GROMACS .gro file of C-alpha atoms in nm:
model
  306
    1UNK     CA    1   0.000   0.000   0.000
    2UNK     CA    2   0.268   0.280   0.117
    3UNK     CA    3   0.473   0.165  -0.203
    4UNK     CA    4   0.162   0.179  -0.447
    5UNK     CA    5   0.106   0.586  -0.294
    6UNK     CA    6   0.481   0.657  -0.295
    7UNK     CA    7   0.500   0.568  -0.682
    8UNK     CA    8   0.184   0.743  -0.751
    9UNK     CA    9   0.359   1.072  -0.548
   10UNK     CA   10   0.665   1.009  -0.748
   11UNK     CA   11   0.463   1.039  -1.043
   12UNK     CA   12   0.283   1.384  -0.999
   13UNK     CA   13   0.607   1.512  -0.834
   14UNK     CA   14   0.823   1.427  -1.170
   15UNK     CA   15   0.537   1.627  -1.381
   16UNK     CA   16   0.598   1.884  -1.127
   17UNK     CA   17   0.948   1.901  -1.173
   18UNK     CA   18   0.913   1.900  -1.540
   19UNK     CA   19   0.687   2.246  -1.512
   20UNK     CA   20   0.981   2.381  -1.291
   21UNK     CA   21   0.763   2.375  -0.973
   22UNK     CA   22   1.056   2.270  -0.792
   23UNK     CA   23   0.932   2.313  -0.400
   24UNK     CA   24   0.595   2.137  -0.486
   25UNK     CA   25   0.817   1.840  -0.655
   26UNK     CA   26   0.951   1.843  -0.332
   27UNK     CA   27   0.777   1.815  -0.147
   28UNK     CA   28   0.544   1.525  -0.314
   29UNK     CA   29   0.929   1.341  -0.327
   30UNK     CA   30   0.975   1.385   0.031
   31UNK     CA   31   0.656   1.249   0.085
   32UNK     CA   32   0.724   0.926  -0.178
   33UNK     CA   33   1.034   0.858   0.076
   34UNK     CA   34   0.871   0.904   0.364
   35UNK     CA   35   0.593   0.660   0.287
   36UNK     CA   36   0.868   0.409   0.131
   37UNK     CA   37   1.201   0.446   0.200
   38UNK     CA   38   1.319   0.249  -0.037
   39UNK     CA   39   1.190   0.419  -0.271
   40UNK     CA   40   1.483   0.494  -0.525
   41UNK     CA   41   1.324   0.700  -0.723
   42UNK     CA   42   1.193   0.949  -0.478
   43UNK     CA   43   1.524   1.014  -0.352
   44UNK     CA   44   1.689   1.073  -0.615
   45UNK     CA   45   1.414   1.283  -0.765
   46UNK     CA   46   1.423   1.476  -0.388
   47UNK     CA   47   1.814   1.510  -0.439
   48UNK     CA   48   1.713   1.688  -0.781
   49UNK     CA   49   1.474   1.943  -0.665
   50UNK     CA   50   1.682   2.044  -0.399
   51UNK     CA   51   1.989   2.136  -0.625
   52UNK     CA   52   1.699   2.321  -0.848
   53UNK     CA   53   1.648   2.489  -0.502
   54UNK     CA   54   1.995   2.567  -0.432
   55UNK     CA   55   1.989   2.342  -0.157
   56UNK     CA   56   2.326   2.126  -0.201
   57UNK     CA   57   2.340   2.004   0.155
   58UNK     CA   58   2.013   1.918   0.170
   59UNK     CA   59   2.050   1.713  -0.168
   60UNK     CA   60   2.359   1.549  -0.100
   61UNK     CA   61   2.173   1.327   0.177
   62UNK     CA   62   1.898   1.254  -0.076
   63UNK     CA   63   2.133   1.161  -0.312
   64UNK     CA   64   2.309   0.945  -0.072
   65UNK     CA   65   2.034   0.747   0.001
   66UNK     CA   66   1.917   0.683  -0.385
   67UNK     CA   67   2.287   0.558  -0.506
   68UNK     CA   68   2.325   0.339  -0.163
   69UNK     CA   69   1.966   0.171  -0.288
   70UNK     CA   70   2.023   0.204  -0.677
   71UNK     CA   71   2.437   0.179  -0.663
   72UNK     CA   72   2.428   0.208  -1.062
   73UNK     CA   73   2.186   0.417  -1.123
   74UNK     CA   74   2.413   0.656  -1.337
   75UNK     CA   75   2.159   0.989  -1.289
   76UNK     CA   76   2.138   0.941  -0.953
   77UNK     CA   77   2.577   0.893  -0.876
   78UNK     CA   78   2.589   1.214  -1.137
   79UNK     CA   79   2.338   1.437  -0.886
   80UNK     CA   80   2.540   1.294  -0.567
   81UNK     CA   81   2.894   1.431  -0.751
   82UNK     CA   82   2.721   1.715  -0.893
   83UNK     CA   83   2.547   1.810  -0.487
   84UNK     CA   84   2.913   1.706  -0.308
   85UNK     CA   85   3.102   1.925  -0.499
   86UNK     CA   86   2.884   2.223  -0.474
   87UNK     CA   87   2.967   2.162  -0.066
   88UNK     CA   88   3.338   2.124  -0.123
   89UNK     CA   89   3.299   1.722  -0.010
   90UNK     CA   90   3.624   1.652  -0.308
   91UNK     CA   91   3.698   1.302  -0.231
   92UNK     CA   92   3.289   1.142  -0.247
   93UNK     CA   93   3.238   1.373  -0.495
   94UNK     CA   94   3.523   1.232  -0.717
   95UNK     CA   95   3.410   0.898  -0.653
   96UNK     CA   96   3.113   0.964  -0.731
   97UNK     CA   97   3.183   1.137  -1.077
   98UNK     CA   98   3.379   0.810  -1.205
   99UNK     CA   99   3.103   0.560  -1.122
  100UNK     CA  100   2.937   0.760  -1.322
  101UNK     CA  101   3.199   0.753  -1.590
  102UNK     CA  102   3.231   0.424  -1.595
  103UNK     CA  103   2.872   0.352  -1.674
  104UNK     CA  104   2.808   0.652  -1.891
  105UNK     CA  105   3.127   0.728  -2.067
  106UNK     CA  106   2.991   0.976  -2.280
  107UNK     CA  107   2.901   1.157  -2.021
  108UNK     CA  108   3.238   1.336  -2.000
  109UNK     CA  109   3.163   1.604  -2.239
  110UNK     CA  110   2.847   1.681  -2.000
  111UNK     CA  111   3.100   1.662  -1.710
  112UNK     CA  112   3.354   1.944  -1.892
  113UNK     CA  113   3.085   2.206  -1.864
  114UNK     CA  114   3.006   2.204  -1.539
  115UNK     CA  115   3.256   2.403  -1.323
  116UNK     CA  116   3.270   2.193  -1.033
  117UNK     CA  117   3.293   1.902  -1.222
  118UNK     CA  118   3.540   1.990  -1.451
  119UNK     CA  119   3.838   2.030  -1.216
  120UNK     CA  120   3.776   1.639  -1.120
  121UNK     CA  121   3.882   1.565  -1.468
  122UNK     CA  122   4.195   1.772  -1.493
  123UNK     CA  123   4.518   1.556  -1.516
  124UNK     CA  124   4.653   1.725  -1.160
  125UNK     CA  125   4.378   1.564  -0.997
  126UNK     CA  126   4.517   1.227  -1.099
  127UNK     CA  127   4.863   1.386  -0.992
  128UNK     CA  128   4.747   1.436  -0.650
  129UNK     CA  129   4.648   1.106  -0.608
  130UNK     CA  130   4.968   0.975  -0.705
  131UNK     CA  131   5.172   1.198  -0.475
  132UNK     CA  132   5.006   1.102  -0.180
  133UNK     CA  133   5.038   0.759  -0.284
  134UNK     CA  134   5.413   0.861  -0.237
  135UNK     CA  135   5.411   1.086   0.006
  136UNK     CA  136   5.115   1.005   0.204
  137UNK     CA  137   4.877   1.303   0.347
  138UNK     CA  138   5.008   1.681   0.278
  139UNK     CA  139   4.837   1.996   0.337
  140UNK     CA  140   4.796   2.204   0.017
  141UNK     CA  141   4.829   2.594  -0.085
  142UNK     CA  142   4.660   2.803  -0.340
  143UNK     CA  143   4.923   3.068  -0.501
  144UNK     CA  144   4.724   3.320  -0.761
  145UNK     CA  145   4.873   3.440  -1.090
  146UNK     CA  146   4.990   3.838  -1.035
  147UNK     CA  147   4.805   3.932  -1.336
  148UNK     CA  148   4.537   3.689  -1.362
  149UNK     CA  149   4.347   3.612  -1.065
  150UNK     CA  150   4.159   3.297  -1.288
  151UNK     CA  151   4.506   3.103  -1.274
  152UNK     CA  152   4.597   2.964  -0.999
  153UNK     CA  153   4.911   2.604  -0.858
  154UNK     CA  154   4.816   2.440  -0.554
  155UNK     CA  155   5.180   2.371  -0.352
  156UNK     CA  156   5.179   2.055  -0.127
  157UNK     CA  157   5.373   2.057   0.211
  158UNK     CA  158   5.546   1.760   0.261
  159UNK     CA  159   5.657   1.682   0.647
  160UNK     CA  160   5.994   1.498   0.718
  161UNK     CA  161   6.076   1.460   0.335
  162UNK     CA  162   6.305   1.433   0.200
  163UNK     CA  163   6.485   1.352   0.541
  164UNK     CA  164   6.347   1.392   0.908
  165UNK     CA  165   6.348   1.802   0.994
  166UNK     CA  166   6.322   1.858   0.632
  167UNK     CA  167   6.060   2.004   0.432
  168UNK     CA  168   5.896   1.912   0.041
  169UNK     CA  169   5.704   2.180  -0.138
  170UNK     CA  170   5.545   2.028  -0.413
  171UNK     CA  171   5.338   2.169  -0.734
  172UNK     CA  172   4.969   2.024  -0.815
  173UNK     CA  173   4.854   2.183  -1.125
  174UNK     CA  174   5.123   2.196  -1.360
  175UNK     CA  175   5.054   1.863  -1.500
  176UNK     CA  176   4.757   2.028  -1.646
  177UNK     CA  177   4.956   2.207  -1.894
  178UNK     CA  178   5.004   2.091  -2.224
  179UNK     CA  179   5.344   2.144  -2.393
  180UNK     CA  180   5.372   2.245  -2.763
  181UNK     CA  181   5.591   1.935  -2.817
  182UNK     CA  182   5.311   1.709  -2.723
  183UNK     CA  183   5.568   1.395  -2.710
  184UNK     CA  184   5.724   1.525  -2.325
  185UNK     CA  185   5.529   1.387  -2.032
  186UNK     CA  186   5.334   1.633  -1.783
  187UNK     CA  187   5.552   1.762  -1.504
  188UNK     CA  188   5.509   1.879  -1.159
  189UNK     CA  189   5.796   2.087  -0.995
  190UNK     CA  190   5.899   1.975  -0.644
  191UNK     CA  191   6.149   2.155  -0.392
  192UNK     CA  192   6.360   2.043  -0.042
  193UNK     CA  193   6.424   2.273   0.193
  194UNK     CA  194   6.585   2.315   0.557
  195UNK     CA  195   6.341   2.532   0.701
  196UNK     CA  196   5.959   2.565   0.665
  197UNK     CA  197   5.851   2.900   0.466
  198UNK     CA  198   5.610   2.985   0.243
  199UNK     CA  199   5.880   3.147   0.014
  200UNK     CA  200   5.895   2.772  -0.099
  201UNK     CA  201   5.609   2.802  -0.216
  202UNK     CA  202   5.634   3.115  -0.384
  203UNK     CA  203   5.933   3.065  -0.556
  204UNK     CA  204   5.719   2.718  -0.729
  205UNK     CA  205   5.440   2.913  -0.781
  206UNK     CA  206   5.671   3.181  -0.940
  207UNK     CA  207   5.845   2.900  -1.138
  208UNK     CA  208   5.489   2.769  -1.271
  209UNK     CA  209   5.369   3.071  -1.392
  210UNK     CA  210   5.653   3.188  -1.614
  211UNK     CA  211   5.722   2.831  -1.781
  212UNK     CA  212   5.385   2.828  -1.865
  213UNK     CA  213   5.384   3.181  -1.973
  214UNK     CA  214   5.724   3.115  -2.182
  215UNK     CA  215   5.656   2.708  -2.310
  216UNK     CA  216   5.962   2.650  -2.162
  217UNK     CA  217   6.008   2.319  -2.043
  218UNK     CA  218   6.192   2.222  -1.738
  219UNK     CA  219   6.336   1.945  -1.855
  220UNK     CA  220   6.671   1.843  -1.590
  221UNK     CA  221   6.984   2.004  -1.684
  222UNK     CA  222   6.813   2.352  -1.744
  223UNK     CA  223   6.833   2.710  -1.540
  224UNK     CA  224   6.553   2.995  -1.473
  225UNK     CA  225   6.708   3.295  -1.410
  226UNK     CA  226   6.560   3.519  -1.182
  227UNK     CA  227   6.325   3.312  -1.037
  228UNK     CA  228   6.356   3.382  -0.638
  229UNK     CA  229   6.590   3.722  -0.749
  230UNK     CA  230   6.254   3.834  -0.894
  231UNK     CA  231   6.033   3.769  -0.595
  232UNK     CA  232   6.214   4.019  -0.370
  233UNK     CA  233   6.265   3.806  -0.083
  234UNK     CA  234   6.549   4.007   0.096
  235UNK     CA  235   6.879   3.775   0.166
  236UNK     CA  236   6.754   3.467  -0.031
  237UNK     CA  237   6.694   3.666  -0.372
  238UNK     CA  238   7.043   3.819  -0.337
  239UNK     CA  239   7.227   3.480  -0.273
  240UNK     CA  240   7.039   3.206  -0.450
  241UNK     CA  241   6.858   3.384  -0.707
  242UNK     CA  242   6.833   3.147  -0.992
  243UNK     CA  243   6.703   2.745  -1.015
  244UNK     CA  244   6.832   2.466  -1.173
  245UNK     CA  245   6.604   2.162  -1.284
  246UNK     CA  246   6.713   1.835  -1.181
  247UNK     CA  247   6.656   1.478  -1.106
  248UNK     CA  248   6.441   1.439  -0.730
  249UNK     CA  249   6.718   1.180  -0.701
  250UNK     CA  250   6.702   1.299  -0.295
  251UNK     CA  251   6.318   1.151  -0.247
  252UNK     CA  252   6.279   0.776  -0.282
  253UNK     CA  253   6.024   0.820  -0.633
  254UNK     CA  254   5.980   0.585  -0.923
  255UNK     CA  255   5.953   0.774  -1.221
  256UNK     CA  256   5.731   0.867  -1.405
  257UNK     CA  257   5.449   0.915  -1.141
  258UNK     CA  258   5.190   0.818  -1.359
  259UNK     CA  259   5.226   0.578  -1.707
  260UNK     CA  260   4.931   0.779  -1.825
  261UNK     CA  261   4.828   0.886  -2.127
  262UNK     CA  262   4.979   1.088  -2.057
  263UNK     CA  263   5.253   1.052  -1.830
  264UNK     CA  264   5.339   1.237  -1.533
  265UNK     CA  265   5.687   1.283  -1.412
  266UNK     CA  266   5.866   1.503  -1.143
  267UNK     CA  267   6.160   1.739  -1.139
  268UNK     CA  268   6.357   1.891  -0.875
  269UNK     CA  269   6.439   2.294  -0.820
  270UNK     CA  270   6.697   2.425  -0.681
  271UNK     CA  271   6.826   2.761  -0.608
  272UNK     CA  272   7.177   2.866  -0.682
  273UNK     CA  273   7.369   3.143  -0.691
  274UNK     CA  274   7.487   3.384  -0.940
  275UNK     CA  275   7.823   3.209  -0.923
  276UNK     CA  276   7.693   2.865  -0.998
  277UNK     CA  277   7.517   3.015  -1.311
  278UNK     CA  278   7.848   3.085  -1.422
  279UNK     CA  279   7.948   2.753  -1.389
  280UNK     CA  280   7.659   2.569  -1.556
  281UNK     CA  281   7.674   2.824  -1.802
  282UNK     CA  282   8.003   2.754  -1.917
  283UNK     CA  283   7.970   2.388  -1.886
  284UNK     CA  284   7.647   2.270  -1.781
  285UNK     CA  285   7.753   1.902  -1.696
  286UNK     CA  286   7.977   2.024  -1.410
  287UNK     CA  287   7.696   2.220  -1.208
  288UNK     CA  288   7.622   1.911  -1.028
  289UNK     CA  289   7.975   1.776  -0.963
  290UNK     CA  290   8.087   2.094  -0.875
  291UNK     CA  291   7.778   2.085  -0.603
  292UNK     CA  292   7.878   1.726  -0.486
  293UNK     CA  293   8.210   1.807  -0.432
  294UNK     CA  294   8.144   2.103  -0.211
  295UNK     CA  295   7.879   1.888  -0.031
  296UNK     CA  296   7.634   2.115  -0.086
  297UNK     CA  297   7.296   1.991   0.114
  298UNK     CA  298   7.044   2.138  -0.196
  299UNK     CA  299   6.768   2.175   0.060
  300UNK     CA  300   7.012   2.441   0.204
  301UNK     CA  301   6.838   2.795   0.136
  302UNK     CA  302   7.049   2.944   0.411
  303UNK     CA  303   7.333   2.856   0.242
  304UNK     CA  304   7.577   3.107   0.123
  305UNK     CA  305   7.606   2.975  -0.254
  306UNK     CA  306   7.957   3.039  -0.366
   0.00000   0.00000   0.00000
């Protein structure tokens, strides 16, 4: 009997929902789940109004309770990523988005243009799962473009890496960009450092921004001058003011990160000085011999760089 009045409340509150009369749909779906609560149909169509209402909380429960009694129902796991990103919940949201995938593959395009959805499907969300699969847990940073509030690189903080009372800073969004030679593998940009400051962070952030301003890849072996010298940061920008790109060979990482399409590797940056420029400028396979036999620690930003 309760089923029989729940269907028929389902019913009117889908024709409601069709005319846009999104708190009457309501509230006939509330009523469907209330009567039958395992009603799949009602919940899901509840979770549905209440995004129409702008009430993602709200429909993030309803949603819950469809896809936990219709686990591949493919509308209803779309509504439950589509509600738990609007509340910031990333990691059910996710997982909800490729369940969906994975029975609609199609679907993807649909995904693209909506906002929230759309940054699931970005290559440094894959990234950040494989760096905490390294790395474990690390709180993250968002660093804005000067010029261009829209762009933004996440940095990771890495405790106790690469060594115990060290610190890893760590890139998450450079992977997204796509080199004009479309053969190299995405990269993400990771740093060491003896002390804990944001200017790590910075100086990647700074780093991101002008090699994907420039195309210039950062390929190991390579120098950016300028890099912390442009950011101002008193002492440090005077005595280490360039980078050099090379292998993480401190952190225990297989490489790539990710086999992709497309793969995903990592390089290390480190700041030198204006003097070890003019080394690896006039032979740059001696920069890093000429490094290792001065036992330079290259987490060392207090260092004096001669």
């Amino acid at each position: 009997m309760s089923q029989a009045a729940a269907d028929s409340l389902v019913v009117e509150a889908q024709a409601l929902f069709r005319e846009e009369r999104f708190a009457e749909a309501a509230t006939r779906f509330e009523k469907a789940a209330q009567l039958f609560p395992a009603h799949p149909h009602a919940w899901k169509g509840l979770g549905q109004t209440l995004l129409c209402l702008h009430k993602p909380h709200e429909a993030t429960r309803a949603f819950d309770q469809a896809i936990g009694l219709a686990p591949t129902s493919a509308t209803a796991l779309w509504g439950g990523a589509v509600a738990h990103a609007e509340v910031g919940n990333k990691v059910v949201a996710l997982s909800y988005l490729r369940r969906t995938l994975k029975l609609q593959p199609t679907w993807i395009e649909m995904a693209r243009d909506v906002p929230t959805l759309a940054a699931f499907l970005r290559q440094s969300t894959r990234t950040t799962e494989d760096l905490r699969a390294v790395f474990g847990a690390f709180s993250t940073r968002t660093y804005r473009h000067a010029a261009d509030d829209s762009r933004a690189v996440e940095v990771g903080r890495i405790i106790d890496q690469p060594a115990v009372g060290k610190w890893s800073f760590v890139t998450i969004g450079l992977s997204n960009h796509v080199w004009p030679d479309a053969e190299r593998p995405r990269i993400e940009l990771i740093l060491a450092s003896t002390i804990d400051t944001e200017l790590c962070g910075q100086i990647l952030a700074n780093l991101v921004f002008h090699l994907a301003d420039s195309e210039f890849y950062p390929e190991p072996g390579v120098v950016v001058r300028d890099v912390v010298g442009s950011l101002g940061a008193d002492d440090l920008s005077v005595r280490l003011p360039h980078v050099y790109i090379a292998v993480p060979r401190l952190w225990d990482i297989s490489l790539p990160l990710d086999l992709g399409p497309p793969p995903v590797t990592l390089a290390q940056v480190v700041p030198i000085s204006e003097l070890e420029y003019e080394v690896w400028r006039s032979n740059m396979n001696q920069l890093e011999p000429s490094l290792a036999k001065r036992r330079v620690d290259l987490a060392d930003l207090r260092r004096i760089g001669g």
